[in-house]
CSV table of C-alpha atoms in Angstrom, one decimal:
chain,number,residue,atom,x,y,z
P,586,MET,CA,31.5,-77.5,-75.3
P,587,THR,CA,30.5,-80.7,-73.5
P,588,LEU,CA,31.4,-79.2,-70.1
P,589,LEU,CA,29.1,-76.2,-70.8
P,590,THR,CA,26.3,-78.6,-71.8
P,591,ARG,CA,26.7,-80.5,-68.6
P,592,ARG,CA,26.7,-77.3,-66.5
P,593,ALA,CA,23.5,-75.9,-68.0
P,594,PRO,CA,21.2,-78.6,-66.6
P,595,MET,CA,22.9,-78.3,-63.2
P,596,ALA,CA,22.4,-74.5,-63.2
P,597,ASN,CA,18.8,-75.0,-64.1
P,598,ALA,CA,18.3,-77.5,-61.3
P,599,GLU,CA,19.9,-75.2,-58.8
P,600,ALA,CA,17.7,-72.4,-59.9
P,601,ALA,CA,14.6,-74.6,-59.6
P,602,THR,CA,15.8,-75.7,-56.1
P,603,GLY,CA,16.3,-72.1,-55.1
P,604,ALA,CA,12.9,-71.1,-56.3
P,605,THR,CA,11.3,-74.0,-54.4
P,606,ARG,CA,13.1,-72.9,-51.2
P,607,THR,CA,11.9,-69.3,-51.7
P,608,THR,CA,8.3,-70.5,-52.2
P,609,ARG,CA,8.6,-72.7,-49.0
P,610,ARG,CA,9.9,-69.7,-47.0
P,611,SER,CA,7.3,-67.3,-48.3
P,612,ARG,CA,4.4,-69.6,-47.2
P,613,PRO,CA,5.2,-69.4,-43.5
P,614,ALA,CA,5.8,-65.7,-43.8
P,615,ILE,CA,2.4,-65.2,-45.4
P,616,GLY,CA,0.8,-67.2,-42.6
P,617,SER,CA,2.6,-65.3,-39.9
P,618,GLN,CA,1.6,-62.0,-41.5
P,619,LEU,CA,-2.1,-63.1,-41.7
P,620,PHE,CA,-2.0,-64.2,-38.0
P,621,LEU,CA,-0.5,-60.8,-37.0
P,622,VAL,CA,-3.2,-59.0,-38.9
P,623,LEU,CA,-5.9,-61.0,-37.3
P,624,LEU,CA,-4.3,-60.4,-33.9
P,625,THR,CA,-4.1,-56.7,-34.5
P,626,VAL,CA,-7.7,-56.5,-35.5
P,627,ALA,CA,-8.7,-58.4,-32.4
P,628,PHE,CA,-6.8,-56.0,-30.2
P,629,LEU,CA,-7.8,-52.8,-31.9
P,630,SER,CA,-11.5,-53.6,-32.4
P,631,PRO,CA,-12.6,-52.7,-28.9
P,632,VAL,CA,-10.6,-49.5,-29.1
P,633,ALA,CA,-12.1,-48.5,-32.4
P,634,TRP,CA,-15.6,-49.4,-31.1
P,635,ALA,CA,-15.1,-47.2,-28.0
P,636,LEU,CA,-13.8,-44.2,-30.0
P,637,LEU,CA,-16.7,-44.5,-32.5
P,638,SER,CA,-19.4,-45.1,-30.0
P,639,ALA,CA,-18.4,-42.0,-28.0
P,640,PHE,CA,-19.8,-40.0,-31.0
P,641,LYS,CA,-23.2,-41.8,-31.0
P,642,PRO,CA,-26.3,-40.7,-29.3
P,643,ALA,CA,-26.5,-42.3,-25.8
P,644,ASN,CA,-29.6,-44.3,-26.6
P,645,ASP,CA,-28.2,-45.7,-29.8
P,646,ILE,CA,-25.2,-47.1,-27.9
P,647,ILE,CA,-27.5,-49.3,-25.9
P,648,ARG,CA,-30.0,-50.0,-28.7
P,649,SER,CA,-27.5,-50.9,-31.4
P,650,PRO,CA,-24.0,-51.1,-29.9
P,651,LEU,CA,-22.3,-52.5,-33.1
P,652,ALA,CA,-23.9,-50.2,-35.6
P,653,PHE,CA,-22.6,-46.7,-36.5
P,654,ASP,CA,-24.5,-44.2,-38.6
P,655,PRO,CA,-22.4,-41.2,-39.6
P,656,SER,CA,-25.6,-39.1,-39.9
P,657,THR,CA,-26.1,-39.4,-36.2
P,658,PHE,CA,-22.6,-38.1,-35.3
P,659,THR,CA,-22.8,-35.9,-32.2
P,660,LEU,CA,-20.6,-34.4,-29.5
P,661,ASP,CA,-23.3,-34.4,-26.9
P,662,ASN,CA,-21.6,-37.1,-24.8
P,663,TYR,CA,-18.4,-35.1,-24.7
P,664,VAL,CA,-20.2,-31.8,-23.8
P,665,ALA,CA,-22.2,-33.5,-21.0
P,666,MET,CA,-19.1,-35.3,-19.7
P,667,PHE,CA,-17.1,-32.1,-19.3
P,668,GLN,CA,-20.0,-30.6,-17.4
P,669,ASP,CA,-20.5,-33.6,-15.1
P,670,VAL,CA,-17.0,-34.9,-14.6
P,671,PRO,CA,-13.9,-33.0,-13.3
P,672,ILE,CA,-11.7,-34.6,-15.9
P,673,ALA,CA,-9.7,-31.5,-16.5
P,674,SER,CA,-8.4,-31.5,-12.9
P,675,GLY,CA,-7.7,-35.2,-13.2
P,676,PHE,CA,-5.6,-34.5,-16.3
P,677,MET,CA,-3.8,-31.7,-14.5
P,678,ASN,CA,-3.0,-33.8,-11.4
P,679,THR,CA,-1.8,-36.7,-13.6
P,680,ALA,CA,0.4,-34.4,-15.6
P,681,ILE,CA,2.1,-33.0,-12.5
P,682,VAL,CA,2.7,-36.4,-11.1
P,683,LEU,CA,3.9,-37.7,-14.5
P,684,VAL,CA,6.5,-34.9,-14.9
P,685,PHE,CA,8.1,-35.0,-11.5
P,686,LYS,CA,7.8,-38.7,-10.7
P,687,GLY,CA,8.9,-39.7,-14.3
P,688,ALA,CA,11.9,-37.3,-14.0
P,689,ILE,CA,12.9,-38.9,-10.7
P,690,THR,CA,12.6,-42.4,-12.1
P,691,VAL,CA,14.5,-41.7,-15.4
P,692,PHE,CA,17.4,-40.0,-13.6
P,693,PHE,CA,17.9,-41.9,-10.3
P,694,ALA,CA,17.1,-45.5,-11.5
P,695,PRO,CA,20.0,-45.5,-14.1
P,696,LEU,CA,22.3,-43.8,-11.6
P,697,ALA,CA,21.6,-46.6,-9.0
P,698,ALA,CA,21.9,-49.2,-11.8
P,699,PHE,CA,25.3,-47.7,-12.8
P,700,ALA,CA,26.6,-48.3,-9.3
P,701,PHE,CA,25.3,-51.9,-9.3
P,702,ALA,CA,26.7,-52.7,-12.7
P,703,LYS,CA,30.1,-51.0,-12.7
P,704,TYR,CA,31.3,-50.7,-9.1
P,705,THR,CA,32.4,-53.2,-6.4
P,706,PHE,CA,31.5,-52.4,-2.8
P,707,ILE,CA,30.7,-54.2,0.4
P,708,GLY,CA,27.2,-55.6,0.5
P,709,LYS,CA,26.6,-55.0,-3.2
P,710,ASN,CA,25.0,-58.4,-3.9
P,711,VAL,CA,22.9,-58.3,-0.7
P,712,ILE,CA,21.5,-54.8,-1.5
P,713,PHE,CA,20.8,-55.8,-5.1
P,714,GLY,CA,19.1,-59.0,-3.9
P,715,ALA,CA,16.9,-56.9,-1.6
P,716,VAL,CA,16.0,-54.8,-4.7
P,717,LEU,CA,15.0,-57.9,-6.6
P,718,ILE,CA,13.0,-59.3,-3.6
P,719,SER,CA,11.0,-56.1,-3.5
P,720,LEU,CA,9.8,-56.9,-7.1
P,721,MET,CA,8.1,-60.1,-5.7
P,722,LEU,CA,6.1,-58.3,-3.1
P,723,PRO,CA,2.5,-57.6,-4.1
P,724,THR,CA,1.5,-53.9,-4.2
P,725,ILE,CA,-1.3,-54.4,-1.7
P,726,VAL,CA,1.2,-55.5,0.9
P,727,LEU,CA,3.0,-52.2,0.9
P,728,ILE,CA,-0.1,-50.0,0.9
P,729,ILE,CA,-0.9,-50.0,4.6
P,730,PRO,CA,2.7,-49.3,5.7
P,731,LEU,CA,3.1,-46.5,3.1
P,732,LEU,CA,-0.3,-45.0,4.1
P,733,LEU,CA,0.7,-44.9,7.8
P,734,GLU,CA,4.1,-43.3,6.8
P,735,MET,CA,2.4,-40.7,4.7
P,736,LYS,CA,0.0,-39.9,7.6
P,737,GLU,CA,2.9,-39.5,10.0
P,738,LEU,CA,4.5,-37.1,7.6
P,739,GLY,CA,1.3,-35.2,7.0
P,740,TRP,CA,1.4,-35.9,3.3
P,741,VAL,CA,-2.1,-37.4,2.8
P,742,ASN,CA,-3.8,-35.7,-0.2
P,743,THR,CA,-0.6,-34.0,-1.3
P,744,TYR,CA,1.5,-34.2,-4.4
P,745,GLN,CA,4.5,-35.5,-2.3
P,746,ALA,CA,2.5,-38.7,-1.5
P,747,LEU,CA,1.6,-39.2,-5.1
P,748,ILE,CA,5.1,-38.6,-6.5
P,749,LEU,CA,7.7,-39.9,-4.0
P,750,PRO,CA,6.6,-43.5,-3.1
P,751,GLY,CA,7.8,-45.8,-5.8
P,752,ALA,CA,9.5,-43.1,-7.8
P,753,VAL,CA,12.8,-45.1,-8.0
P,754,ASP,CA,11.2,-48.3,-9.1
P,755,ALA,CA,13.0,-51.7,-8.5
P,756,PHE,CA,12.2,-52.9,-12.0
P,757,ALA,CA,13.7,-49.8,-13.5
P,758,ILE,CA,16.9,-50.3,-11.5
P,759,PHE,CA,17.1,-54.0,-12.6
P,760,TRP,CA,16.5,-53.2,-16.2
P,761,MET,CA,18.9,-50.4,-16.4
P,762,ARG,CA,21.6,-52.5,-14.7
P,763,GLN,CA,21.2,-55.1,-17.5
P,764,VAL,CA,21.6,-52.4,-20.1
P,765,ILE,CA,24.6,-50.7,-18.4
P,766,SER,CA,26.4,-54.0,-17.9
P,767,ALA,CA,26.8,-54.2,-21.7
P,768,VAL,CA,28.8,-50.9,-21.7
P,769,PRO,CA,32.5,-51.7,-22.2
P,770,ASP,CA,34.6,-51.1,-19.1
P,771,GLU,CA,37.4,-49.8,-21.4
P,772,LEU,CA,35.3,-46.7,-22.2
P,773,LEU,CA,35.0,-45.9,-18.5
P,774,ASP,CA,38.7,-46.5,-17.9
P,775,ALA,CA,39.6,-44.2,-20.8
P,776,ALA,CA,37.4,-41.5,-19.3
P,777,ARG,CA,39.1,-41.9,-15.9
P,778,VAL,CA,42.5,-41.6,-17.5
P,779,ASP,CA,41.4,-38.3,-19.1
P,780,GLY,CA,40.5,-37.0,-15.7
P,781,CYS,CA,36.7,-37.3,-15.9
P,782,SER,CA,34.8,-37.5,-12.6
P,783,GLU,CA,32.7,-40.5,-11.8
P,784,PHE,CA,29.4,-38.6,-12.3
P,785,GLY,CA,30.9,-37.1,-15.4
P,786,ILE,CA,31.5,-40.7,-16.7
P,787,PHE,CA,27.9,-41.5,-16.0
P,788,TRP,CA,26.6,-38.3,-17.6
P,789,ARG,CA,28.9,-38.0,-20.6
P,790,ILE,CA,29.8,-41.7,-21.4
P,791,VAL,CA,27.1,-44.0,-20.1
P,792,LEU,CA,23.9,-42.1,-20.8
P,793,PRO,CA,24.6,-41.5,-24.5
P,794,VAL,CA,25.4,-45.2,-24.9
P,795,ILE,CA,22.3,-46.5,-23.1
P,796,ARG,CA,20.0,-44.0,-24.9
P,797,PRO,CA,17.8,-46.7,-26.5
P,798,GLY,CA,17.3,-48.5,-23.1
P,799,LEU,CA,16.6,-45.1,-21.4
P,800,ALA,CA,14.0,-44.3,-24.0
P,801,GLY,CA,12.3,-47.6,-23.5
P,802,LEU,CA,12.3,-47.0,-19.7
P,803,ALA,CA,10.8,-43.5,-20.2
P,804,VAL,CA,7.9,-44.9,-22.3
P,805,LEU,CA,7.2,-47.7,-19.7
P,806,THR,CA,7.4,-45.2,-16.9
P,807,VAL,CA,5.0,-42.8,-18.5
P,808,MET,CA,2.5,-45.7,-19.1
P,809,ASN,CA,2.8,-47.0,-15.6
P,810,ILE,CA,2.3,-43.6,-13.9
P,811,TYR,CA,-0.5,-42.7,-16.3
P,812,ASN,CA,-2.4,-45.9,-15.6
P,813,ASP,CA,-1.6,-46.1,-11.9
P,814,PHE,CA,-4.8,-46.5,-9.9
P,815,VAL,CA,-4.4,-48.4,-6.6
P,816,TRP,CA,-2.0,-46.0,-4.8
P,817,PRO,CA,-3.7,-42.7,-6.0
P,818,VAL,CA,-7.1,-43.9,-5.0
P,819,VAL,CA,-5.8,-44.7,-1.5
P,820,ILE,CA,-3.7,-41.6,-0.8
P,821,ALA,CA,-5.7,-39.0,-2.7
P,822,SER,CA,-9.2,-39.3,-1.3
P,823,SER,CA,-10.2,-35.7,-2.0
P,824,GLU,CA,-11.6,-34.7,-5.4
P,825,ARG,CA,-9.1,-31.9,-5.6
P,826,MET,CA,-6.1,-34.3,-5.7
P,827,ALA,CA,-7.7,-37.1,-7.7
P,828,THR,CA,-5.7,-38.3,-10.7
P,829,LEU,CA,-7.3,-39.2,-14.1
P,830,GLN,CA,-7.7,-42.9,-13.3
P,831,VAL,CA,-9.4,-42.1,-10.0
P,832,VAL,CA,-11.7,-39.7,-11.8
P,833,LEU,CA,-12.6,-42.3,-14.3
P,834,SER,CA,-13.3,-44.9,-11.6
P,835,THR,CA,-15.8,-42.6,-10.0
P,836,LEU,CA,-17.3,-41.3,-13.2
P,837,SER,CA,-20.7,-43.0,-13.0
P,838,GLN,CA,-21.2,-41.6,-9.4
P,839,ASN,CA,-20.3,-38.1,-10.6
P,840,ILE,CA,-22.7,-38.3,-13.5
P,841,THR,CA,-25.7,-39.6,-11.5
P,842,GLY,CA,-24.9,-37.2,-8.7
P,843,ASN,CA,-24.7,-34.1,-10.9
P,844,ARG,CA,-27.6,-34.9,-13.2
P,845,ILE,CA,-31.1,-35.7,-12.0
P,846,GLY,CA,-32.6,-38.6,-13.9
P,847,ALA,CA,-29.4,-39.8,-15.5
P,848,ASP,CA,-30.0,-43.2,-16.9
P,849,TYR,CA,-27.8,-46.1,-17.9
P,850,ALA,CA,-27.5,-44.9,-21.5
P,851,THR,CA,-26.3,-41.4,-20.4
P,852,VAL,CA,-23.7,-42.9,-18.0
P,853,THR,CA,-22.4,-45.2,-20.8
P,854,GLY,CA,-22.1,-42.4,-23.4
P,855,GLU,CA,-20.2,-40.1,-21.0
P,856,LEU,CA,-18.1,-43.0,-19.8
P,857,LEU,CA,-17.0,-43.8,-23.4
P,858,ALA,CA,-16.3,-40.1,-24.1
P,859,ALA,CA,-14.1,-39.8,-21.0
P,860,SER,CA,-12.3,-43.1,-21.7
P,861,SER,CA,-11.6,-42.0,-25.3
P,862,ILE,CA,-10.1,-38.8,-24.1
P,863,ALA,CA,-8.0,-40.7,-21.6
P,864,LEU,CA,-6.9,-43.1,-24.3
P,865,ILE,CA,-5.7,-40.6,-26.8
P,866,PRO,CA,-2.5,-39.4,-25.0
P,867,LEU,CA,-1.2,-43.0,-24.6
P,868,LEU,CA,-1.9,-43.8,-28.3
P,869,VAL,CA,-0.1,-40.7,-29.5
P,870,LEU,CA,2.8,-41.4,-27.2
P,871,PHE,CA,3.2,-45.0,-28.3
P,872,ILE,CA,2.8,-44.2,-32.0
P,873,ALA,CA,5.4,-41.4,-31.8
P,874,LEU,CA,7.9,-43.4,-29.7
P,875,GLN,CA,7.3,-46.9,-31.0
P,876,ARG,CA,10.7,-47.2,-32.5
P,877,HIS,CA,12.5,-46.1,-29.4
P,878,PHE,CA,10.3,-48.3,-27.3
P,879,ILE,CA,11.2,-51.4,-29.3
P,880,ASN,CA,14.9,-50.5,-29.3
P,881,GLY,CA,14.7,-50.0,-25.6
P,882,ILE,CA,13.1,-53.4,-25.0
P,883,LEU,CA,15.9,-55.1,-27.1
P,884,ALA,CA,18.5,-53.1,-25.2
P,885,GLY,CA,17.0,-54.3,-21.9
P,886,SER,CA,17.2,-57.9,-23.0
P,887,VAL,CA,21.0,-57.9,-22.9
P,888,LYS,CA,22.3,-60.4,-20.4
P,889,GLY,CA,24.5,-58.7,-17.8
């Protein structure tokens, strides 16, 4: 009886201590969540403003940029933008480049990374070092040599020039090597014992294991190709081959050139409409593949 009486205060003290620890842990969690909410609002506010302002009359965007009256909802900016700007051809060219260049990157970068991660050959470290060094070179340094090369091949203003240069990205090879290095060698040896070819090992064993990292690479590749501006604006000088980002960069000139008397408000309204349309595919892609993107980032952080 005495032992039970002694244990009761001890149990109450431990319970109180546990409650105090829970309270202390919850306070930083609440603070972190509040900080993340504020950070989210700060990042999404410009996006929300652009999307809403695209539906405002052009003059209202300049007169009261932060106000939004649902009664003034209009599609005039979008209608005028489609008439003045060749955004449809920009989307088409971007989609073609995205499909072919993205497929090349997602297939050949892991294949090269597989060789660097799981094979031993003469000059392996030297070649991989050269790949890493190419990551340090600014893009502007490579533009002139690439442009001269495309000119010699007769590829200026062609899809080949938009797709092939940079298709097998050095960062993609490096990241995939880190992911593939974590694949156990025993799996590969077991496949060899069963008579599987080396490409069969890559296709049937390695690719299913590195699927999260591959999904993350796919999302990053799509975003990089979709937002690429410097190389397309150099190599695709004709309006017929202009990608979406090039079309957006010349949007104000197209509006003022196609419409007599176009003022600053008109240009701003159509620019917001075009930017909103260009933003939607990336938002949908990221929301749909957010889980795969995060898992891919974590897979790519494995030390090889």
